[in-house]
Short mmCIF file of C-alpha atoms in Angstrom, two decimals:
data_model
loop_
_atom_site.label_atom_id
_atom_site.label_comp_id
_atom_site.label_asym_id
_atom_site.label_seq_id
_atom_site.Cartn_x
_atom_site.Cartn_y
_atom_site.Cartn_z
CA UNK A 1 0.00 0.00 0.00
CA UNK A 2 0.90 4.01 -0.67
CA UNK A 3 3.25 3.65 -3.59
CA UNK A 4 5.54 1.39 -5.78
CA UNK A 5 9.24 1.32 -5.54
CA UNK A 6 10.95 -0.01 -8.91
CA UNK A 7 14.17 -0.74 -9.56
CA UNK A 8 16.53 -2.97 -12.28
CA UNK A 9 18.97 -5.39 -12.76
CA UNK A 10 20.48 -7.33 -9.98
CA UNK A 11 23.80 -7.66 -8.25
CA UNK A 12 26.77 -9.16 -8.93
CA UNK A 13 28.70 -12.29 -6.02
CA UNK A 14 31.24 -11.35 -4.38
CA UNK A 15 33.67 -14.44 -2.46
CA UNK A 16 33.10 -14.35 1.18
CA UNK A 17 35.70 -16.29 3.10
CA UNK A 18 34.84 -16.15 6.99
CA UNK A 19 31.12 -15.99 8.61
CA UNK A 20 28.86 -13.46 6.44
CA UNK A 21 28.62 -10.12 7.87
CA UNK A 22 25.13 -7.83 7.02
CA UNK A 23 25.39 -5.67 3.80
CA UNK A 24 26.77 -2.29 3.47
CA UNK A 25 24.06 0.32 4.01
CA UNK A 26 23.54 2.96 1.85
CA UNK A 27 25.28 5.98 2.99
CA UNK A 28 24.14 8.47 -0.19
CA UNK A 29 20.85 8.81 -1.09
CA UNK A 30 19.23 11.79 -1.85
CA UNK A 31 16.13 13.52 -3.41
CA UNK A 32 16.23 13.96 -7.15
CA UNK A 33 14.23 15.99 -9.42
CA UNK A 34 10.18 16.97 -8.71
CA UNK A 35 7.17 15.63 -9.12
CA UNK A 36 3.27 16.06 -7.95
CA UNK A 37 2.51 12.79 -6.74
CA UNK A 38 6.21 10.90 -6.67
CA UNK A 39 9.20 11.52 -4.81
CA UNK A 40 12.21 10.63 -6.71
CA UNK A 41 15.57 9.21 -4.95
CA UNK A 42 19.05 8.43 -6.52
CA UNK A 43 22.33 6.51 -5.22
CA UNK A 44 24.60 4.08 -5.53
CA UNK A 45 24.51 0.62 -4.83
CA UNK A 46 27.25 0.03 -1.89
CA UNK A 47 29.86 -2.44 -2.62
CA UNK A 48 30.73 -4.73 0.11
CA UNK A 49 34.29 -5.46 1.77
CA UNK A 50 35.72 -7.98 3.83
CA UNK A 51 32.81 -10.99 4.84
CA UNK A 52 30.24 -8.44 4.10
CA UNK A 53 27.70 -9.89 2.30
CA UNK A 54 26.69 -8.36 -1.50
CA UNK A 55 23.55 -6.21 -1.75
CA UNK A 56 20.41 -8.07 -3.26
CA UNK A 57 17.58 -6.56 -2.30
CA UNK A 58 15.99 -3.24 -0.36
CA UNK A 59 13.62 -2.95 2.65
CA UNK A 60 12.38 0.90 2.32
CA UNK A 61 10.28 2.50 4.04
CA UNK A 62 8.36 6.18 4.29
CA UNK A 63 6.33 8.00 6.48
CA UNK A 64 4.41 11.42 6.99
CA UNK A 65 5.66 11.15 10.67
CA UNK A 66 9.21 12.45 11.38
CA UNK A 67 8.85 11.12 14.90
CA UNK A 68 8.45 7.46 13.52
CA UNK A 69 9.71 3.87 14.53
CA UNK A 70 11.00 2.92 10.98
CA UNK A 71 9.85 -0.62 11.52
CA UNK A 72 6.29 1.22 11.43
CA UNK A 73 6.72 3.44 8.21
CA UNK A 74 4.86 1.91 5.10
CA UNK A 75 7.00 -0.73 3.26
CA UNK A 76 7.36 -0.13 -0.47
CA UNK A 77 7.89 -3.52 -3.04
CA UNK A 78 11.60 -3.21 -4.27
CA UNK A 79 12.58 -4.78 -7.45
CA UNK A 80 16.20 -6.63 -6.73
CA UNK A 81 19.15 -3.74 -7.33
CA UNK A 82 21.80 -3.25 -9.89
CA UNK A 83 25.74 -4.10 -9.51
CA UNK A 84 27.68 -2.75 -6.80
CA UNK A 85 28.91 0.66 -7.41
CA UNK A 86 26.07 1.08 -9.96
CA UNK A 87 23.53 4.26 -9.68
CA UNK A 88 20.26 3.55 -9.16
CA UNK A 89 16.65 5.45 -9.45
CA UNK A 90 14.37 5.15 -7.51
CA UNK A 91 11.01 6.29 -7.51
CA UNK A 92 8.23 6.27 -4.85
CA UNK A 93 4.83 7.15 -6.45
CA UNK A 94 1.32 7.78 -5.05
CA UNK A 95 1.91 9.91 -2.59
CA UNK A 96 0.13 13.02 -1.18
CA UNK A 97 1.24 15.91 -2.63
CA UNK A 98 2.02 19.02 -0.50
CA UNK A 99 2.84 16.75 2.64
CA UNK A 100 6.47 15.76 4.01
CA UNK A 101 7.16 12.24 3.74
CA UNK A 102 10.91 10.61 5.80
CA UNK A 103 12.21 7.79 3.89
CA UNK A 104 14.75 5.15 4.87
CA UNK A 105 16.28 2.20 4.30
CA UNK A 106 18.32 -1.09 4.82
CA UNK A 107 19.58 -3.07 2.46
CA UNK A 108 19.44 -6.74 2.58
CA UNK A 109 21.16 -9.75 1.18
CA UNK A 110 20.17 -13.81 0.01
CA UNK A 111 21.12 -14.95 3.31
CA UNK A 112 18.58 -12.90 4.78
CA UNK A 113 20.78 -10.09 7.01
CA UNK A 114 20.59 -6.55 7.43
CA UNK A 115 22.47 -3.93 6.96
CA UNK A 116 22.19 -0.58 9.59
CA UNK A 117 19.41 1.99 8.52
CA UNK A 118 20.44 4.68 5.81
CA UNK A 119 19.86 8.46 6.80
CA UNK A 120 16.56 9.70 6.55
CA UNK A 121 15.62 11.29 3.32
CA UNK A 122 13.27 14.36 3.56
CA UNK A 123 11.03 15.28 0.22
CA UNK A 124 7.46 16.80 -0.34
CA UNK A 125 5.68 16.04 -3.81
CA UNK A 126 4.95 18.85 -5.13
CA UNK A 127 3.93 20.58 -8.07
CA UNK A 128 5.14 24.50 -7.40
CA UNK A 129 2.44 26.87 -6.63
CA UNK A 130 4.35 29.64 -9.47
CA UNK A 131 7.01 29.32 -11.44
CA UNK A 132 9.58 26.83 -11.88
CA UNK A 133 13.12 28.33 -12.52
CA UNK A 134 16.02 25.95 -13.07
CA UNK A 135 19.30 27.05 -12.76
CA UNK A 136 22.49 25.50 -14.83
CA UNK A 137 25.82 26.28 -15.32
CA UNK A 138 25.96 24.75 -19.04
CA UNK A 139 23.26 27.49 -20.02
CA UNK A 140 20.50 25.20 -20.63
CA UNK A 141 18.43 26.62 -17.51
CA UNK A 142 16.88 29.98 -17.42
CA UNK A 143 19.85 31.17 -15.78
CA UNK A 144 23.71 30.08 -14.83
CA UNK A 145 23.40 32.46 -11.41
CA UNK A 146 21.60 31.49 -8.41
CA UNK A 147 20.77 34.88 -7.12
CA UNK A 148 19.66 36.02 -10.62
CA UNK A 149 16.52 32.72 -9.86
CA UNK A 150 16.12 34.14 -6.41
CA UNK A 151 15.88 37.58 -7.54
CA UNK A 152 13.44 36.54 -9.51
CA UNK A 153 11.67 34.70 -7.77
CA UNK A 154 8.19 35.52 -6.24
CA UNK A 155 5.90 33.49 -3.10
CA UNK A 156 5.59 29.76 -4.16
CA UNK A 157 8.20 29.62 -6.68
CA UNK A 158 10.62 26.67 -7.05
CA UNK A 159 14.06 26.81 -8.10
CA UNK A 160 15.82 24.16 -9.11
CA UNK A 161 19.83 23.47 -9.64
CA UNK A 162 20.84 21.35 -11.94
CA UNK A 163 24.27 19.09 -10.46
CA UNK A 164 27.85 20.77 -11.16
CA UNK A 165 30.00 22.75 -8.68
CA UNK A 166 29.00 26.79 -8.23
CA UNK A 167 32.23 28.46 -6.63
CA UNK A 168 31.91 31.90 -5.36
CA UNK A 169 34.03 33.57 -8.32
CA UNK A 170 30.89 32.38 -10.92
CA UNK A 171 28.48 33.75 -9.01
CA UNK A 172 29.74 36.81 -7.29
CA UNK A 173 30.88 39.29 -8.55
CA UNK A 174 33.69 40.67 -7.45
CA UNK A 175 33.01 44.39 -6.56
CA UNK A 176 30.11 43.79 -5.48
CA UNK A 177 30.03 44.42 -1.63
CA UNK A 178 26.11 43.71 -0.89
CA UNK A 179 27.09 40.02 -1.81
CA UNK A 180 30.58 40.17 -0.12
CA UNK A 181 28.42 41.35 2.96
CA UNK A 182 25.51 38.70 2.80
CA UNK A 183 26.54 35.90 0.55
CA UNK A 184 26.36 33.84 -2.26
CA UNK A 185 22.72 33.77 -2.23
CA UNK A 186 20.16 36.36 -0.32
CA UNK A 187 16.95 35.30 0.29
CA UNK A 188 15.33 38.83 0.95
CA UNK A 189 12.87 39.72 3.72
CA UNK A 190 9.29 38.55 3.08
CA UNK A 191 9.99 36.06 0.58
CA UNK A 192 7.56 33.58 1.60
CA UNK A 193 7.23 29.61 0.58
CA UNK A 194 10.12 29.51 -2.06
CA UNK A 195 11.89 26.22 -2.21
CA UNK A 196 15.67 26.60 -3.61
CA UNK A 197 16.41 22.43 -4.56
CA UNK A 198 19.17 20.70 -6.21
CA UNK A 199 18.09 18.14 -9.14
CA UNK A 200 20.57 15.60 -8.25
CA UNK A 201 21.51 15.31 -4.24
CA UNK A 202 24.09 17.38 -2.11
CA UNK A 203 26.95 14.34 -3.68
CA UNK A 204 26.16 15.94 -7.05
CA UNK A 205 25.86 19.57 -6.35
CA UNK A 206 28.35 22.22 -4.67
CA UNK A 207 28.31 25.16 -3.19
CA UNK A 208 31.77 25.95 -2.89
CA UNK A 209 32.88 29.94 -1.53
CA UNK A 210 36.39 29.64 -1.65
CA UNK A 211 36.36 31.17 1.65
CA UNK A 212 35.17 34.62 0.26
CA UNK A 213 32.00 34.40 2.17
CA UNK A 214 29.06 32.22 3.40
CA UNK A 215 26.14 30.25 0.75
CA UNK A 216 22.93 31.99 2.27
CA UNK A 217 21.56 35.14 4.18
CA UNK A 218 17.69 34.62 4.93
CA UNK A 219 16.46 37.73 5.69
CA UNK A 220 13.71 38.30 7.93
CA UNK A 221 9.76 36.99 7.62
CA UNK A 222 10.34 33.79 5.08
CA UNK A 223 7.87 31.13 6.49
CA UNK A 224 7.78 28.48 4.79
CA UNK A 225 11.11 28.67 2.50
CA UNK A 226 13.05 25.40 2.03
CA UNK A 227 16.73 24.95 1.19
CA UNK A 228 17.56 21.18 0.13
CA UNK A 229 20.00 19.18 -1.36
CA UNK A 230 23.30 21.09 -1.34
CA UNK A 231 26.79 20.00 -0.59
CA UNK A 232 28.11 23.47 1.15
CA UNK A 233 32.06 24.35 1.54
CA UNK A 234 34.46 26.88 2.61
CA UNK A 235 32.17 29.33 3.66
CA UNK A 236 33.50 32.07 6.00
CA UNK A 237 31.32 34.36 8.19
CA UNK A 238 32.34 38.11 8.28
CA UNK A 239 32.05 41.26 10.51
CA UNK A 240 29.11 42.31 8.53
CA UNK A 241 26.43 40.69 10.69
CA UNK A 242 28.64 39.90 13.62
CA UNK A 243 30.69 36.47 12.55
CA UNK A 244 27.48 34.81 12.57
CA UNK A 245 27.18 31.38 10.23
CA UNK A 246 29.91 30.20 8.14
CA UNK A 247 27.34 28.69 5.72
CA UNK A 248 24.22 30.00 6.28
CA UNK A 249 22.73 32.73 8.22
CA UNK A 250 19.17 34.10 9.32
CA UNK A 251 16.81 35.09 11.57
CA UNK A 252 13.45 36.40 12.03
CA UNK A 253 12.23 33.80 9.45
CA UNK A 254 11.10 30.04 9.95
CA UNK A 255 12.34 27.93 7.22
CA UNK A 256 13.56 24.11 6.52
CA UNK A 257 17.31 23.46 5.49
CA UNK A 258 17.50 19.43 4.83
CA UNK A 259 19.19 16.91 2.91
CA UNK A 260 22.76 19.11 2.93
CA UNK A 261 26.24 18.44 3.82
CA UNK A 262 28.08 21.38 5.22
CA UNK A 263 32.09 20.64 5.54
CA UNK A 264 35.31 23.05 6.31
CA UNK A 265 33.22 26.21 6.86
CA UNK A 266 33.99 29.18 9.95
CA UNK A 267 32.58 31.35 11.96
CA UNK A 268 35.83 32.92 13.52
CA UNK A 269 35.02 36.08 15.13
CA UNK A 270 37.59 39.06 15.53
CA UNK A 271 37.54 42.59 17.42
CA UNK A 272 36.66 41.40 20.42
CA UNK A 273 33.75 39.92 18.75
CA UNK A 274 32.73 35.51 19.08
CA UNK A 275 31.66 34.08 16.21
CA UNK A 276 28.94 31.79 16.08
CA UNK A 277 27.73 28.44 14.11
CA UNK A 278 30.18 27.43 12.08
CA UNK A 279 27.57 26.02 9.66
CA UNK A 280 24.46 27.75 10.27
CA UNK A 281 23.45 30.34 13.06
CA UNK A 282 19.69 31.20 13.38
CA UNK A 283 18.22 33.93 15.65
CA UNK A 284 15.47 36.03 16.20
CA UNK A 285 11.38 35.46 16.68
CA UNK A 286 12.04 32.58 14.51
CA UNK A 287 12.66 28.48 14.28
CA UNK A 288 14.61 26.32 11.95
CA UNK A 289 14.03 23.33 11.23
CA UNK A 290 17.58 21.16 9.86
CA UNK A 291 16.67 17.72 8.87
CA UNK A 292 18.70 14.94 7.72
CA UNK A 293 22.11 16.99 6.76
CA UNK A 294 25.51 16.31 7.96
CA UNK A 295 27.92 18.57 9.47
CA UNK A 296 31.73 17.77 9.30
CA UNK A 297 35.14 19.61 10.03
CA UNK A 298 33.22 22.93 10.79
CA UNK A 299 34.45 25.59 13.09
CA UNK A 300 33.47 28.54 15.31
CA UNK A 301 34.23 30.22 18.94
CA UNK A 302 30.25 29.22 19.91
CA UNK A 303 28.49 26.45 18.12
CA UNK A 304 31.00 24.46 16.01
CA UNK A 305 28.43 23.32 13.64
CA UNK A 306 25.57 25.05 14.86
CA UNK A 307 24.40 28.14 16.65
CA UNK A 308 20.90 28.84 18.46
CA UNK A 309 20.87 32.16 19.89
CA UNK A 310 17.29 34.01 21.36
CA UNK A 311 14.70 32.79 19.25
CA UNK A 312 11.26 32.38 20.42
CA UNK A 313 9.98 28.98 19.05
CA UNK A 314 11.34 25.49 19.13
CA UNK A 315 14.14 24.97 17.17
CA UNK A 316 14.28 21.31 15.23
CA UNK A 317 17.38 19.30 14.41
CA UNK A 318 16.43 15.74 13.34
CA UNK A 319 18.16 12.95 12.07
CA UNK A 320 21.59 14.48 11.69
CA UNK A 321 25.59 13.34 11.65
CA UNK A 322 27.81 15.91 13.67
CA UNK A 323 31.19 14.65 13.34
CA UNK A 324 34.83 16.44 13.64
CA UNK A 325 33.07 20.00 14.40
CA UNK A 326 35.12 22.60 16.70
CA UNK A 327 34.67 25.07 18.62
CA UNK A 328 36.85 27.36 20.08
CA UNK A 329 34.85 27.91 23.62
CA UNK A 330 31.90 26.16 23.93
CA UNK A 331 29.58 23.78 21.75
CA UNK A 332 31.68 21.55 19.73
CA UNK A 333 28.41 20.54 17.49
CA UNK A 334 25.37 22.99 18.49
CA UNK A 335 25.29 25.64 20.78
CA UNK A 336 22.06 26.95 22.13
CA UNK A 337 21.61 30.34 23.90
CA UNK A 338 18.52 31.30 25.59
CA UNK A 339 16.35 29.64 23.30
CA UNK A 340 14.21 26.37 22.93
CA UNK A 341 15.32 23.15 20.99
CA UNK A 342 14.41 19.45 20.07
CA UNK A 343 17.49 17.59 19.24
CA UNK A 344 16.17 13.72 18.06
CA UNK A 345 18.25 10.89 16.49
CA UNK A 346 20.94 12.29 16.08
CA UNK A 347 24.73 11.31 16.02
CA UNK A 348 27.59 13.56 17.50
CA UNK A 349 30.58 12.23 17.01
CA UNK A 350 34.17 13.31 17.67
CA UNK A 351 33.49 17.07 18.38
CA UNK A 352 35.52 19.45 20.25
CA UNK A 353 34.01 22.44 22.61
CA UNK A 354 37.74 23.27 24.27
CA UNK A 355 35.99 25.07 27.33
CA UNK A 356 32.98 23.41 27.59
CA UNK A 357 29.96 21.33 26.15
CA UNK A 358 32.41 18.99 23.95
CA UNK A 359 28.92 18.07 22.02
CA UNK A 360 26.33 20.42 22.99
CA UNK A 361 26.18 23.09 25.50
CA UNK A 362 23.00 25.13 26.51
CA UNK A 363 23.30 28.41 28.32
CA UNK A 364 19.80 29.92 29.49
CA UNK A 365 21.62 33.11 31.50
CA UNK A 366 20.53 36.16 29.30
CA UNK A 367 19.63 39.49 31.16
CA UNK A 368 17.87 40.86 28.30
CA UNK A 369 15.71 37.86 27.55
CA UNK A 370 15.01 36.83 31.48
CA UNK A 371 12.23 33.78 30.20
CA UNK A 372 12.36 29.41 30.71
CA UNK A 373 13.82 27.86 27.86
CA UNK A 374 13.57 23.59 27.05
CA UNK A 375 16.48 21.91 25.16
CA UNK A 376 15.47 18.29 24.51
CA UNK A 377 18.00 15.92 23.54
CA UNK A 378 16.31 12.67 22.15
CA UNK A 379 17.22 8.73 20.56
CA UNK A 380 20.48 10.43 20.23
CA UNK A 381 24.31 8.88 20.66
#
């Protein structure tokens, strides 16, 4: 029931000398394309090592429940896979549109084991309310710039990037100090319900700044925007808005960042000043919600990965991979001040906070904002 999950071909036997071990899992799947009624996924087929055993089949699952037991989520029938190392479509059709749906995964193999569950996979069929803009660096979209589509762009409108590497030095120009200030990419105040997407999965496309700046400023009163489906790199916060997020910044605004990989970006501060989230730092009457992204080898004073500082609502990170993140003082991963936040099923691994809160640290002591704040921490290693 709820969809059909098809696939081709079928893998190829690999020798396994010592008892059989469970499958790989599959560590890169990601949303691809759009569709009204379908949500399209791509990867690869994982190749096994040692007594792992070869890949031959897929139990996936979805659900409109981000809180779910996966064992509960509504199985899909999986035609067997191709070879190891092979890229595979896959398609999940029949769906609702409009409504979030969490897909994951094991894969499985003849002798009947199991590998570990994939990351979730956040996508909403959709057909865009406006227009649909596609952006592609080999000129065959309506535009090789990102911020020419978001300029564009009006309340409902979808952009989409097609896969390649866009490095600060194509898109910016470079006397142009409103972008040096902001980013690669502004989303301007009151901008409400547009979804910036990549075609192909964060492994495919690349936000790269060459450490000119950070990828996004979301400027104030965007409900219901949605960034998903980057890979995000070198980004460097500045003194413009305080050191604040190395990749992405905003506040005032309530919008969903998922599916992304954020690696080697900094929020350094100088002049006496801290900087903060060395990812993403979100502030204000706002929430943001981060689902299924991973944050590696990011840095900052406060909030290695990510920052939290004064906002009003519940903040949501779900289903995320903190690993190698730094920070200078305090929150080697996130970093929360005076502010509310749900952190579920997550893994933080191998951060640093050198003064305190090695994986998170929550400080509630702020004169100017004198109110009870909640951090949960939930299914979480």
């Amino acid at each position: 029931a709820g969809g059909h999950y098809s696939l081709a071909g079928r893998a190829t036997g690999t020798a396994v000398t010592g008892a059989p071990e469970a499958p790989p899992p599959v560590t890169a799947m990601a949303r691809s394309g759009t569709a009204e009624t379908d949500l399209p996924l791509g990867g690869t087929v994982p190749v096994a090592s040692g007594d792992q055993c070869d890949v031959s089949g897929y139990d996936l699952r979805w659900t409109t429940d981000p809180t779910w037991p996966w064992e509960d989520g509504t199985g899909v029938v999986a035609d067997a896979p191709p070879a190891p190392g092979h890229p595979d479509t896959l398609r999940i059709t029949e769906l609702t549109t409009g409504l979030d749906h969490v897909v994951r995964l094991r894969t499985t193999s003849d002798d009947g084991l199991e590998s570990p569950l994939s990351a979730s996979v956040y996508g909403t069929p959709s057909a865009a309310a406006g227009r649909v803009w596609r952006v592609a660096q080999d000129g065959s979209g309506d535009t090789q710039k990102l911020q020419t589509a978001m300029d564009g762009a009006q309340a409902g409108d979808l952009i989409l990037v097609a896969p390649g590497t866009y490095r600060w030095a194509d898109m910016v120009a470079s006397d142009d100090p409103f972008a040096i200030d902001h980013g690669m990419v502004y989303i301007r105040r009151d901008l409400r319900d547009v979804v910036i997407r990549s075609e192909a999965g964060p492994h495919r496309t690349i936000l790269d700044a060459q450490g000119q700046g950070r990828m996004f400023f979301v400027q104030g009163y965007n409900s219901g925007c949605v960034i998903d489906g980057f890979t995000m790199i070198n980004g460097v916060a500045n003194g413009f808005d305080g050191y604040a997020g190395g990749a992405i910044v905003g506040h005032l605004s309530s919008p969903t960042i998922r599916n992304c990989v954020f690696r080697d970006n900094l929020a350094i501060g100088a002049n006496d000043s801290l900087g903060g989230g060395g990812a993403i730092w979100w502030g204000g009457v706002s929430e943001v919600k981060i689902r299924s992204c991973v944050f590696e080898d990011n840095e900052a004073d406060v909030g290695g990965a990510v920052f939290l500082a004064r906002t009003n609502d519940t903040n949501i990170i779900q289903d995320s991979v903190f690993e190698g993140n730094v920070a200078n003082l305090y929150g080697g991963a996130i970093g929360v001040w005076s502010g509310d936040a749900s952190i579920e099923r997550c893994i933080l691994s191998e951060n640093v906070g050198i003064e305190a809160g090695g994986a998170v640290w929550v400080n509630g002591t702020d004169p100017d904002f004198p109110i009870d704040h909640t951090v949960v921490i939930d299914q979480c290693t």
